[in-house]
């Protein structure tokens, strides 16, 4: 045995011994049926819910900030100057096009579609939960449960009423499967089928995008695992949904996390993001990767990932600033994205949904600004309906869904999701 | 559950391993016999027995994987709930502890993965139990080793914990992770090499 192995054994044993039998409230009859039954005497059930414990004070601060921002700071922020990570100065001002207006109802204008949200829950408190909502009535029409032993990991919309889900088989290691969810009348579940022919590569974070015709699936693939000092090298596989085979592959050897896949309506161009925002617990490069940013891949090419792609937005920072969740407009000319850039004085920064020119990366409009500037992303997920008009944004700050009419800038508060914790993925 | 010869042999082997040269820290027997495997009360008794016997060990495993006792408690709790739910369909109840161990590892890994997405909504986690503020008594060297392990990719971390904490053999690690024994060996080799480099750099 080497000295290093000795040190490992010694360190592991020392940590394990931190947990002693005294820490255990051994009451199996009480502990087994309920998920929080192991709370120690004096703790409220749910006290240990981790993120939840930090949400209450955050909400109080949020409310105070909301008042302050509304009364004092908002007029100043309207002309505030931001500095992008790349050092490019961008004047963040309300859109020149019709400004956002907020509707409390909006039922008359929302599309006749179903919105699917995958709430990721919180291990030990709530399992991931999939909910289907009628966009007009906002009522939950279905909560499709996964098959036994499966946990939903990601969701993407295809044609109206058809959605694709990634399911993680908790009994296998690691094993992801593709499922097709078809909705019937009134948004009820008509069927959920596993597509056994499709091999889903396991990557650090699950993402998927279905082409507008529902025929092809874009999946991230890992070509080199993360190393001590660098993220993995990831590319894209285009899979034929009907036969399950890899139709085209875009390999890559440059390291960086690949996320947020989004098709244009032509079924040819595919937006994706390379960053190191994910896995901050893993080592990330000290400087932003030269490949970091938003990319658009021409899937008709036979090339490596970056040879077949162009980069409208460059210089994304590795950590807490930049753009996340890019969505390509159906015509491929614009990118909708969540933006959060550090303000020049280093203070709290607002989170926004903005529209970028897909060719140049130039910011065209600000569509939505979260009212609370913060040190984190107050809006974290974004999805566009196939018509290219309706954006739905989800924010961890208040767990609320907001629908933005990209044509008019009209904003409608839609619903709040029920689970706190790890976030949510939305699509429609 | 009638005790079979194979189960006896497995018990004996496990007991020998547990008490033997490897100094294995697996919490108790790898197999267990239960009075009743029918759904309902019997399965609760059986899982309750496992809970009493293995909860501490599995919790320690969870803490080593996640660095966070609360998260580890949740993961272990979930593993037992999963076992209770699936007990009637468990093909080989004798392997229940192996199932639980794999479940803790898998759920822990799933949670590590999900943390990445959670960062977007500002979820912050407790500092690892070996961080400076929560483990002064661990000593600098141990903390340095643990911090270096934490920097490895999740699969390498898990292989090291299973090998050097639980003293599992390559075949058992392979079964737990659902990978080939050869992959376990190569992963462990790479993990040790990377760890050595990292500690060397940090010590320099």
Coordinates of N, CA and C in Angstrom, one line a residue, chain A residues 1-2 4-5 7-21 23-38 40 43 47-51 53-54 120-128 148-149 151-153 168-174 176 202-207 225-229 259-260 273 275 277-283 320 324-325 375-381 394-397 421-425, chain B residues 22-23 25 43-45 47-49 51-53 55-57 59-61 63-64 67 69-71 73-75 77-78 80-82 84-86 89 99 102-103 105-107 109-126 129-130 134-135 138 141-146 148-157 160-167 174-179 191-201 203:
Chain A
X1 N 0.8 -1.2 0.0 CA 0.0 0.0 0.0 C 0.9 1.3 0.0
X2 N 0.5 2.2 -0.8 CA 1.3 3.4 -0.9 C 1.0 4.4 0.2
X4 N 0.1 7.4 -0.3 CA -1.1 8.1 -0.6 C -2.4 7.3 -0.3
X5 N -2.3 6.0 -0.5 CA -3.5 5.2 -0.1 C -3.7 5.2 1.4
X7 N -3.0 7.7 3.3 CA -3.6 9.0 3.7 C -5.1 9.0 3.3
X8 N -5.4 8.4 2.2 CA -6.8 8.3 1.8 C -7.7 7.6 2.9
X9 N -7.2 6.4 3.2 CA -7.9 5.6 4.2 C -8.1 6.4 5.5
X10 N -7.0 7.0 5.9 CA -7.0 7.8 7.2 C -8.0 8.9 7.1
X11 N -8.0 9.6 6.0 CA -8.9 10.8 5.9 C -10.3 10.4 5.8
X12 N -10.6 9.3 5.0 CA -12.0 8.9 4.9 C -12.5 8.4 6.3
X13 N -11.7 7.6 7.0 CA -12.1 7.1 8.3 C -12.4 8.3 9.2
X14 N -11.6 9.3 9.2 CA -11.8 10.4 10.1 C -13.1 11.1 9.8
X15 N -13.4 11.3 8.5 CA -14.6 12.0 8.2 C -15.8 11.2 8.6
X16 N -15.7 9.9 8.3 CA -16.9 9.0 8.6 C -17.1 9.0 10.1
X17 N -16.1 9.1 10.9 CA -16.3 9.1 12.4 C -16.9 10.3 12.9
X18 N -17.0 11.4 12.1 CA -17.7 12.6 12.5 C -19.1 12.2 12.8
X19 N -19.7 11.3 12.0 CA -21.0 10.9 12.1 C -21.0 9.7 13.1
X20 N -21.7 9.9 14.3 CA -21.7 8.8 15.3 C -23.1 8.3 15.5
X21 N -23.2 7.2 16.2 CA -24.5 6.7 16.5 C -25.4 7.7 17.3
X23 N -25.8 10.6 16.5 CA -26.5 11.5 15.6 C -27.8 10.9 15.1
X24 N -27.9 9.6 15.3 CA -29.1 8.9 14.8 C -30.2 8.9 15.8
X25 N -31.4 9.4 15.3 CA -32.6 9.2 16.1 C -33.2 7.9 15.6
X26 N -32.9 6.8 16.2 CA -33.3 5.5 15.6 C -34.7 5.2 15.9
X27 N -35.6 5.5 15.0 CA -37.0 5.2 15.2 C -37.5 4.7 13.9
X28 N -37.2 3.5 13.5 CA -37.5 3.1 12.1 C -39.0 3.2 11.8
X29 N -39.8 2.9 12.8 CA -41.3 2.9 12.5 C -41.7 4.3 12.1
X30 N -41.1 5.3 12.7 CA -41.5 6.7 12.4 C -40.7 7.1 11.2
X31 N -39.4 6.7 11.1 CA -38.6 7.3 10.1 C -38.9 6.8 8.7
X32 N -39.2 5.5 8.5 CA -39.3 5.0 7.2 C -40.4 5.6 6.3
X33 N -41.6 5.7 6.9 CA -42.7 6.1 6.0 C -42.6 7.6 5.5
X34 N -42.1 8.5 6.4 CA -42.1 9.9 6.1 C -40.7 10.3 5.7
X35 N -40.7 11.3 4.8 CA -39.4 11.6 4.3 C -38.6 12.5 5.2
X36 N -39.3 13.3 6.1 CA -38.6 14.2 7.0 C -38.6 13.7 8.4
X37 N -39.0 12.4 8.6 CA -39.2 11.9 9.9 C -38.0 11.8 10.7
X38 N -36.8 12.0 10.1 CA -35.6 11.8 10.8 C -35.1 13.1 11.4
X40 N -34.4 15.8 14.0 CA -34.0 15.6 15.4 C -34.9 16.4 16.3
X43 N -36.2 20.1 16.1 CA -36.2 20.6 14.7 C -37.6 20.5 14.2
X47 N -37.2 21.5 8.5 CA -36.2 22.5 8.9 C -34.9 22.2 8.2
X48 N -34.7 21.0 7.9 CA -33.5 20.6 7.2 C -33.6 20.6 5.7
X49 N -34.5 21.3 5.2 CA -34.7 21.2 3.7 C -33.7 22.0 3.0
X50 N -32.6 22.3 3.6 CA -31.5 23.0 2.9 C -31.9 24.3 2.3
X51 N -32.1 24.3 0.9 CA -32.4 25.5 0.2 C -33.6 26.2 0.8
X53 N -34.5 26.6 3.8 CA -34.1 27.4 5.0 C -33.6 28.7 4.6
X54 N -33.0 28.8 3.4 CA -32.4 30.1 3.0 C -33.4 30.9 2.2
X120 N -37.7 20.1 -10.4 CA -36.7 19.2 -10.1 C -36.7 18.7 -8.6
X121 N -37.5 19.4 -7.8 CA -37.6 18.9 -6.4 C -36.4 19.1 -5.6
X122 N -36.3 18.3 -4.6 CA -35.2 18.4 -3.6 C -35.0 17.0 -3.0
X123 N -33.9 16.5 -3.2 CA -33.7 15.1 -2.7 C -34.0 15.0 -1.2
X124 N -34.9 14.0 -0.9 CA -35.3 13.8 0.5 C -36.5 14.6 0.9
X125 N -36.9 15.5 0.0 CA -38.1 16.3 0.3 C -39.2 16.0 -0.7
X126 N -38.9 16.3 -1.9 CA -39.9 16.0 -3.0 C -39.1 15.5 -4.2
X127 N -39.6 14.5 -4.8 CA -39.0 13.9 -6.1 C -39.4 14.9 -7.2
X128 N -38.7 14.8 -8.3 CA -39.0 15.6 -9.5 C -40.5 15.4 -9.9
X148 N -42.0 3.0 -12.7 CA -41.3 2.6 -11.5 C -39.8 2.7 -11.6
X149 N -39.1 3.2 -10.7 CA -37.6 3.3 -10.7 C -37.0 4.3 -11.6
X151 N -36.6 8.4 -12.8 CA -36.8 9.8 -12.3 C -36.6 10.7 -13.5
X152 N -37.6 11.6 -13.7 CA -37.5 12.5 -14.9 C -36.3 13.4 -14.7
X153 N -35.6 13.6 -15.8 CA -34.4 14.5 -15.8 C -34.5 15.7 -16.7
X168 N -34.1 8.8 -15.9 CA -32.9 8.2 -15.3 C -33.4 7.0 -14.5
X169 N -32.8 5.8 -14.9 CA -33.2 4.6 -14.3 C -32.3 4.5 -13.0
X170 N -33.0 4.7 -11.9 CA -32.2 4.8 -10.6 C -31.6 3.4 -10.2
X171 N -32.1 2.4 -10.8 CA -31.6 1.0 -10.5 C -30.4 0.6 -11.3
X172 N -30.2 1.3 -12.4 CA -29.1 1.0 -13.2 C -28.0 2.1 -13.1
X173 N -26.9 1.9 -13.6 CA -25.8 2.9 -13.3 C -24.9 3.2 -14.5
X174 N -24.9 4.3 -14.9 CA -26.0 5.3 -15.1 C -26.7 4.9 -16.3
X176 N -29.9 6.3 -18.9 CA -30.9 7.3 -19.3 C -31.7 6.7 -20.5
X202 N -25.0 9.3 -21.5 CA -25.0 10.0 -20.2 C -23.9 11.0 -20.2
X203 N -24.3 12.2 -19.9 CA -23.4 13.4 -19.8 C -23.5 14.1 -18.5
X204 N -22.6 15.0 -18.2 CA -22.7 15.6 -16.9 C -24.0 16.3 -16.5
X205 N -24.7 16.9 -17.5 CA -26.0 17.4 -17.3 C -27.0 17.1 -18.4
X206 N -28.2 16.7 -18.1 CA -29.1 16.2 -19.1 C -29.8 17.4 -19.9
X207 N -29.7 17.4 -21.2 CA -30.4 18.3 -22.0 C -30.8 17.6 -23.3
X225 N -13.8 12.9 -20.7 CA -14.4 13.3 -19.4 C -13.7 14.5 -18.8
X226 N -14.3 15.1 -17.8 CA -13.7 16.2 -17.1 C -12.4 15.7 -16.5
X227 N -11.4 16.6 -16.5 CA -10.2 16.2 -15.9 C -10.0 17.1 -14.6
X228 N -8.9 17.0 -14.0 CA -8.7 17.7 -12.7 C -8.9 19.2 -12.9
X229 N -8.4 19.7 -14.0 CA -8.4 21.1 -14.2 C -9.2 21.6 -15.3
X259 N -24.6 22.9 -23.2 CA -25.9 22.9 -22.6 C -26.9 23.6 -23.5
X260 N -28.2 23.6 -23.1 CA -29.2 24.5 -23.7 C -29.3 24.4 -25.2
X273 N -25.0 26.3 -26.0 CA -24.1 27.1 -25.2 C -22.9 26.3 -24.7
X275 N -20.2 26.7 -21.7 CA -19.8 27.5 -20.6 C -19.2 26.6 -19.5
X277 N -20.3 27.5 -16.3 CA -21.2 27.8 -15.2 C -21.7 26.6 -14.5
X278 N -21.9 25.5 -15.2 CA -22.3 24.3 -14.6 C -21.1 23.7 -13.9
X279 N -21.5 22.9 -12.9 CA -20.4 22.2 -12.1 C -19.4 23.2 -11.6
X280 N -19.8 24.2 -10.9 CA -18.8 25.1 -10.3 C -18.0 24.4 -9.2
X281 N -18.5 23.2 -8.8 CA -17.7 22.5 -7.8 C -16.5 21.8 -8.5
X282 N -16.6 21.7 -9.8 CA -15.5 21.1 -10.5 C -14.5 22.2 -10.9
X283 N -13.3 21.9 -11.1 CA -12.4 22.9 -11.5 C -12.8 23.6 -12.8
X320 N -20.4 33.4 -12.6 CA -21.8 33.9 -12.4 C -22.3 35.0 -13.2
X324 N -27.5 32.8 -20.0 CA -27.8 31.4 -19.9 C -29.1 31.1 -20.7
X325 N -29.4 29.9 -20.9 CA -30.6 29.4 -21.5 C -31.0 30.0 -22.8
X375 N -27.6 38.9 -6.4 CA -26.3 38.3 -6.7 C -26.4 37.0 -7.4
X376 N -27.6 36.6 -7.8 CA -27.8 35.4 -8.5 C -28.8 35.6 -9.6
X377 N -29.1 34.5 -10.3 CA -30.0 34.6 -11.5 C -31.4 34.5 -10.9
X378 N -32.2 35.6 -11.1 CA -33.5 35.6 -10.6 C -34.5 35.0 -11.6
X379 N -34.0 34.9 -12.9 CA -34.8 34.2 -13.9 C -33.8 33.1 -14.4
X380 N -34.2 31.9 -14.4 CA -33.2 30.9 -14.7 C -33.5 29.9 -15.9
X381 N -34.7 29.9 -16.3 CA -35.1 29.0 -17.4 C -36.0 29.8 -18.4
X394 N -39.0 31.2 -16.2 CA -39.2 30.7 -14.8 C -38.1 31.3 -14.0
X395 N -38.4 31.8 -12.8 CA -37.4 32.4 -11.9 C -37.4 31.7 -10.6
X396 N -36.2 31.4 -10.2 CA -36.1 30.7 -8.9 C -36.4 31.7 -7.7
X397 N -36.3 33.0 -8.0 CA -36.5 33.9 -6.9 C -37.9 33.8 -6.3
X421 N -36.4 24.3 -4.3 CA -35.2 23.4 -4.4 C -34.4 23.6 -5.6
X422 N -34.3 22.5 -6.4 CA -33.3 22.5 -7.5 C -33.6 23.2 -8.8
X423 N -34.8 23.8 -8.9 CA -35.1 24.5 -10.1 C -36.1 23.7 -10.9
X424 N -36.4 24.3 -12.1 CA -37.4 23.7 -13.0 C -37.0 23.9 -14.4
X425 N -37.5 23.0 -15.2 CA -37.3 23.1 -16.7 C -38.7 23.3 -17.3
Chain B
X22 N -8.4 -6.9 5.3 CA -8.7 -5.7 4.6 C -9.2 -4.6 5.6
X23 N -9.7 -5.0 6.7 CA -10.2 -4.0 7.7 C -11.5 -3.4 7.1
X25 N -14.9 -1.7 6.2 CA -15.7 -0.9 7.1 C -17.2 -1.0 6.7
X43 N -42.5 -6.9 5.1 CA -41.4 -6.1 4.5 C -41.0 -5.0 5.3
X44 N -41.9 -4.4 6.1 CA -41.5 -3.3 7.0 C -40.6 -3.8 8.1
X45 N -40.9 -5.0 8.6 CA -40.0 -5.6 9.6 C -38.6 -5.8 9.0
X47 N -37.2 -4.4 6.4 CA -36.4 -3.2 6.1 C -36.1 -2.4 7.4
X48 N -37.0 -2.6 8.4 CA -36.7 -2.0 9.7 C -35.4 -2.6 10.3
X49 N -35.3 -3.9 10.1 CA -34.1 -4.5 10.6 C -32.8 -4.0 9.9
X51 N -32.5 -1.2 8.5 CA -32.4 0.2 8.9 C -31.6 0.3 10.1
X52 N -32.0 -0.5 11.1 CA -31.3 -0.5 12.4 C -29.8 -0.9 12.2
X53 N -29.6 -1.8 11.4 CA -28.3 -2.4 11.3 C -27.3 -1.5 10.4
X55 N -28.0 1.8 8.9 CA -28.2 3.2 8.6 C -26.9 4.0 8.9
X56 N -26.3 3.7 10.0 CA -25.1 4.5 10.3 C -24.0 4.4 9.3
X57 N -23.8 3.2 8.9 CA -22.7 3.0 7.8 C -23.1 3.6 6.5
X59 N -25.0 6.2 6.2 CA -25.0 7.6 6.4 C -23.5 8.1 6.2
X60 N -22.6 7.3 6.8 CA -21.2 7.7 6.7 C -20.8 7.7 5.2
X61 N -21.2 6.7 4.5 CA -20.9 6.6 3.1 C -21.4 7.9 2.4
X63 N -22.1 10.8 3.6 CA -21.3 12.0 4.0 C -20.0 12.1 3.2
X64 N -19.4 10.9 3.1 CA -18.1 10.9 2.3 C -18.4 11.3 0.8
X67 N -20.3 15.2 1.4 CA -19.7 16.2 2.3 C -20.7 16.9 3.1
X69 N -23.9 16.3 5.9 CA -24.7 15.3 6.6 C -26.2 15.3 6.3
X70 N -26.7 16.5 6.2 CA -28.2 16.6 6.0 C -28.5 16.0 4.6
X71 N -27.7 16.3 3.6 CA -28.0 15.7 2.3 C -27.8 14.2 2.3
X73 N -28.3 12.3 4.9 CA -29.4 11.7 5.6 C -30.6 11.6 4.6
X74 N -30.8 12.6 3.8 CA -31.9 12.5 2.8 C -31.7 11.4 1.9
X75 N -30.5 11.3 1.4 CA -30.2 10.2 0.4 C -30.4 8.8 1.0
X77 N -32.2 8.1 3.6 CA -33.7 7.9 3.9 C -34.4 7.5 2.6
X78 N -34.0 8.2 1.5 CA -34.7 7.8 0.2 C -34.3 6.4 -0.2
X80 N -33.8 3.8 1.7 CA -34.6 2.9 2.5 C -36.1 2.9 2.0
X81 N -36.6 4.1 1.7 CA -37.9 4.2 1.2 C -38.1 3.5 -0.1
X82 N -37.1 3.6 -0.9 CA -37.1 2.9 -2.2 C -37.1 1.4 -2.0
X84 N -38.1 -0.2 0.6 CA -39.4 -0.6 1.2 C -40.5 -0.7 0.0
X85 N -40.4 0.2 -0.9 CA -41.4 0.2 -2.0 C -41.2 -0.9 -2.9
X86 N -39.9 -1.3 -3.1 CA -39.6 -2.3 -4.1 C -39.4 -3.7 -3.5
X89 N -40.9 -6.8 -4.9 CA -40.4 -7.2 -6.2 C -38.9 -7.4 -6.3
X99 N -28.1 -3.6 -2.6 CA -29.0 -2.7 -3.3 C -29.0 -1.3 -2.6
X102 N -25.8 0.6 -3.4 CA -25.8 1.1 -4.8 C -26.8 2.3 -4.9
X103 N -27.9 2.2 -4.2 CA -28.9 3.2 -4.2 C -28.4 4.5 -3.6
X105 N -25.2 5.4 -3.5 CA -24.2 5.9 -4.4 C -24.9 6.6 -5.6
X106 N -25.9 6.0 -6.1 CA -26.6 6.5 -7.3 C -27.3 7.8 -7.0
X107 N -28.0 7.8 -5.9 CA -28.8 9.0 -5.5 C -27.8 10.1 -5.1
X109 N -24.8 10.5 -6.5 CA -24.3 11.0 -7.7 C -25.4 11.9 -8.4
X110 N -26.6 11.4 -8.4 CA -27.7 12.2 -9.0 C -27.8 13.6 -8.3
X111 N -27.6 13.6 -7.0 CA -27.7 14.9 -6.4 C -26.5 15.8 -6.8
X112 N -25.3 15.2 -6.9 CA -24.2 16.0 -7.3 C -24.4 16.6 -8.7
X113 N -25.0 15.8 -9.6 CA -25.3 16.3 -10.9 C -26.3 17.4 -10.9
X114 N -27.4 17.2 -10.0 CA -28.4 18.2 -10.0 C -28.0 19.5 -9.4
X115 N -27.0 19.4 -8.6 CA -26.5 20.7 -8.0 C -26.1 21.7 -9.0
X116 N -25.6 21.2 -10.1 CA -25.2 22.1 -11.2 C -26.3 23.0 -11.7
X117 N -27.5 22.3 -12.0 CA -28.6 23.1 -12.4 C -29.1 24.0 -11.2
X118 N -29.0 23.5 -10.0 CA -29.5 24.2 -8.9 C -28.8 25.5 -8.7
X119 N -27.5 25.6 -9.1 CA -26.7 26.8 -9.0 C -27.4 28.0 -9.6
X120 N -28.1 27.7 -10.7 CA -28.8 28.7 -11.5 C -29.9 29.4 -10.6
X121 N -30.5 28.7 -9.7 CA -31.5 29.3 -8.9 C -30.9 29.7 -7.6
X122 N -29.6 29.8 -7.5 CA -29.0 30.3 -6.3 C -29.0 29.4 -5.1
X123 N -29.2 28.1 -5.3 CA -29.2 27.2 -4.2 C -27.7 27.1 -3.7
X124 N -27.5 27.3 -2.5 CA -26.2 27.1 -1.9 C -26.2 26.0 -0.9
X125 N -25.1 25.3 -0.8 CA -25.1 24.1 0.1 C -24.2 24.4 1.3
X126 N -24.4 23.6 2.3 CA -23.6 23.7 3.5 C -22.1 23.4 3.1
X129 N -18.3 18.8 5.3 CA -18.0 18.5 6.8 C -16.5 18.6 7.0
X130 N -15.7 18.5 6.0 CA -14.3 18.6 6.2 C -13.7 20.0 5.9
X134 N -15.9 23.5 9.8 CA -16.7 22.4 10.4 C -15.8 21.2 10.9
X135 N -14.6 21.2 10.6 CA -13.8 20.1 11.0 C -12.4 20.4 11.4
X138 N -10.0 17.6 12.2 CA -9.5 16.6 11.3 C -8.0 16.8 11.0
X141 N -3.6 17.8 7.1 CA -3.3 16.8 6.1 C -4.6 16.1 5.6
X142 N -5.5 15.7 6.5 CA -6.7 15.1 6.1 C -7.6 16.0 5.3
X143 N -7.7 17.2 5.8 CA -8.5 18.2 5.0 C -7.9 18.4 3.6
X144 N -6.6 18.5 3.5 CA -6.0 18.6 2.2 C -6.4 17.4 1.3
X145 N -6.3 16.2 1.8 CA -6.6 15.1 1.1 C -8.1 15.1 0.6
X146 N -8.9 15.4 1.5 CA -10.4 15.4 1.2 C -10.7 16.5 0.2
X148 N -8.8 17.6 -2.0 CA -8.3 17.2 -3.3 C -9.2 16.1 -4.0
X149 N -9.7 15.2 -3.1 CA -10.6 14.2 -3.6 C -11.8 14.9 -4.2
X150 N -12.3 15.9 -3.5 CA -13.5 16.7 -3.9 C -13.3 17.3 -5.3
X151 N -12.1 17.5 -5.7 CA -11.8 18.1 -7.0 C -11.9 17.1 -8.1
X152 N -11.9 15.9 -7.8 CA -11.9 14.9 -8.9 C -13.3 14.8 -9.5
X153 N -13.5 14.3 -10.7 CA -14.8 14.0 -11.2 C -15.5 13.0 -10.4
X154 N -16.9 13.1 -10.3 CA -17.7 12.3 -9.4 C -17.4 10.8 -9.4
X155 N -17.2 10.3 -10.6 CA -17.0 8.8 -10.7 C -15.7 8.5 -10.0
X156 N -14.7 9.3 -10.2 CA -13.4 8.9 -9.5 C -13.5 9.1 -8.0
X157 N -14.2 10.1 -7.5 CA -14.5 10.2 -6.1 C -15.1 9.0 -5.5
X160 N -12.9 5.9 -5.3 CA -12.0 6.0 -4.2 C -12.7 5.7 -2.9
X161 N -13.8 6.3 -2.7 CA -14.6 6.1 -1.4 C -14.9 4.6 -1.3
X162 N -15.4 4.0 -2.3 CA -15.8 2.6 -2.2 C -14.6 1.7 -2.0
X163 N -13.5 2.0 -2.6 CA -12.3 1.2 -2.4 C -11.5 1.5 -1.1
X164 N -11.4 2.7 -0.7 CA -10.6 3.0 0.4 C -11.3 3.3 1.7
X165 N -12.6 3.4 1.6 CA -13.4 3.5 2.8 C -14.1 2.2 3.1
X166 N -14.9 1.7 2.1 CA -15.6 0.5 2.3 C -14.7 -0.8 2.1
X167 N -13.5 -0.5 1.5 CA -12.7 -1.7 1.2 C -13.3 -2.7 0.3
X174 N -17.6 -2.6 -9.2 CA -18.1 -2.6 -10.6 C -19.6 -2.9 -10.5
X175 N -20.0 -3.8 -9.6 CA -21.4 -4.1 -9.5 C -22.2 -2.9 -9.0
X176 N -21.6 -2.2 -8.0 CA -22.3 -1.1 -7.5 C -22.5 0.0 -8.5
X177 N -21.5 0.2 -9.3 CA -21.6 1.3 -10.3 C -22.1 0.9 -11.6
X178 N -22.2 -0.4 -11.8 CA -22.7 -0.9 -13.1 C -21.7 -0.7 -14.2
X179 N -20.4 -0.8 -13.9 CA -19.4 -0.7 -14.9 C -18.5 -1.9 -14.8
X191 N -7.5 8.1 -10.8 CA -7.8 9.0 -9.7 C -6.6 9.1 -8.8
X192 N -5.9 8.0 -8.5 CA -4.8 8.1 -7.6 C -3.7 9.0 -8.2
X193 N -3.5 8.8 -9.5 CA -2.4 9.6 -10.1 C -2.8 11.1 -10.1
X194 N -4.0 11.4 -10.4 CA -4.4 12.8 -10.4 C -4.4 13.3 -9.0
X195 N -4.8 12.5 -8.0 CA -4.7 13.0 -6.6 C -3.3 13.2 -6.2
X196 N -2.4 12.4 -6.6 CA -1.0 12.5 -6.2 C -0.5 13.8 -6.8
X197 N -0.8 14.1 -8.0 CA -0.3 15.3 -8.7 C -0.9 16.5 -8.0
X198 N -2.1 16.4 -7.7 CA -2.8 17.5 -7.0 C -2.3 17.8 -5.6
X199 N -2.1 16.8 -4.9 CA -1.5 17.0 -3.5 C -0.1 17.5 -3.6
X200 N 0.6 17.0 -4.6 CA 2.0 17.4 -4.7 C 2.1 18.9 -5.1
X201 N 1.2 19.3 -6.0 CA 1.1 20.7 -6.3 C 0.7 21.5 -5.1
X203 N 1.0 20.8 -2.0 CA 2.0 20.8 -0.9 C 3.2 21.6 -1.3

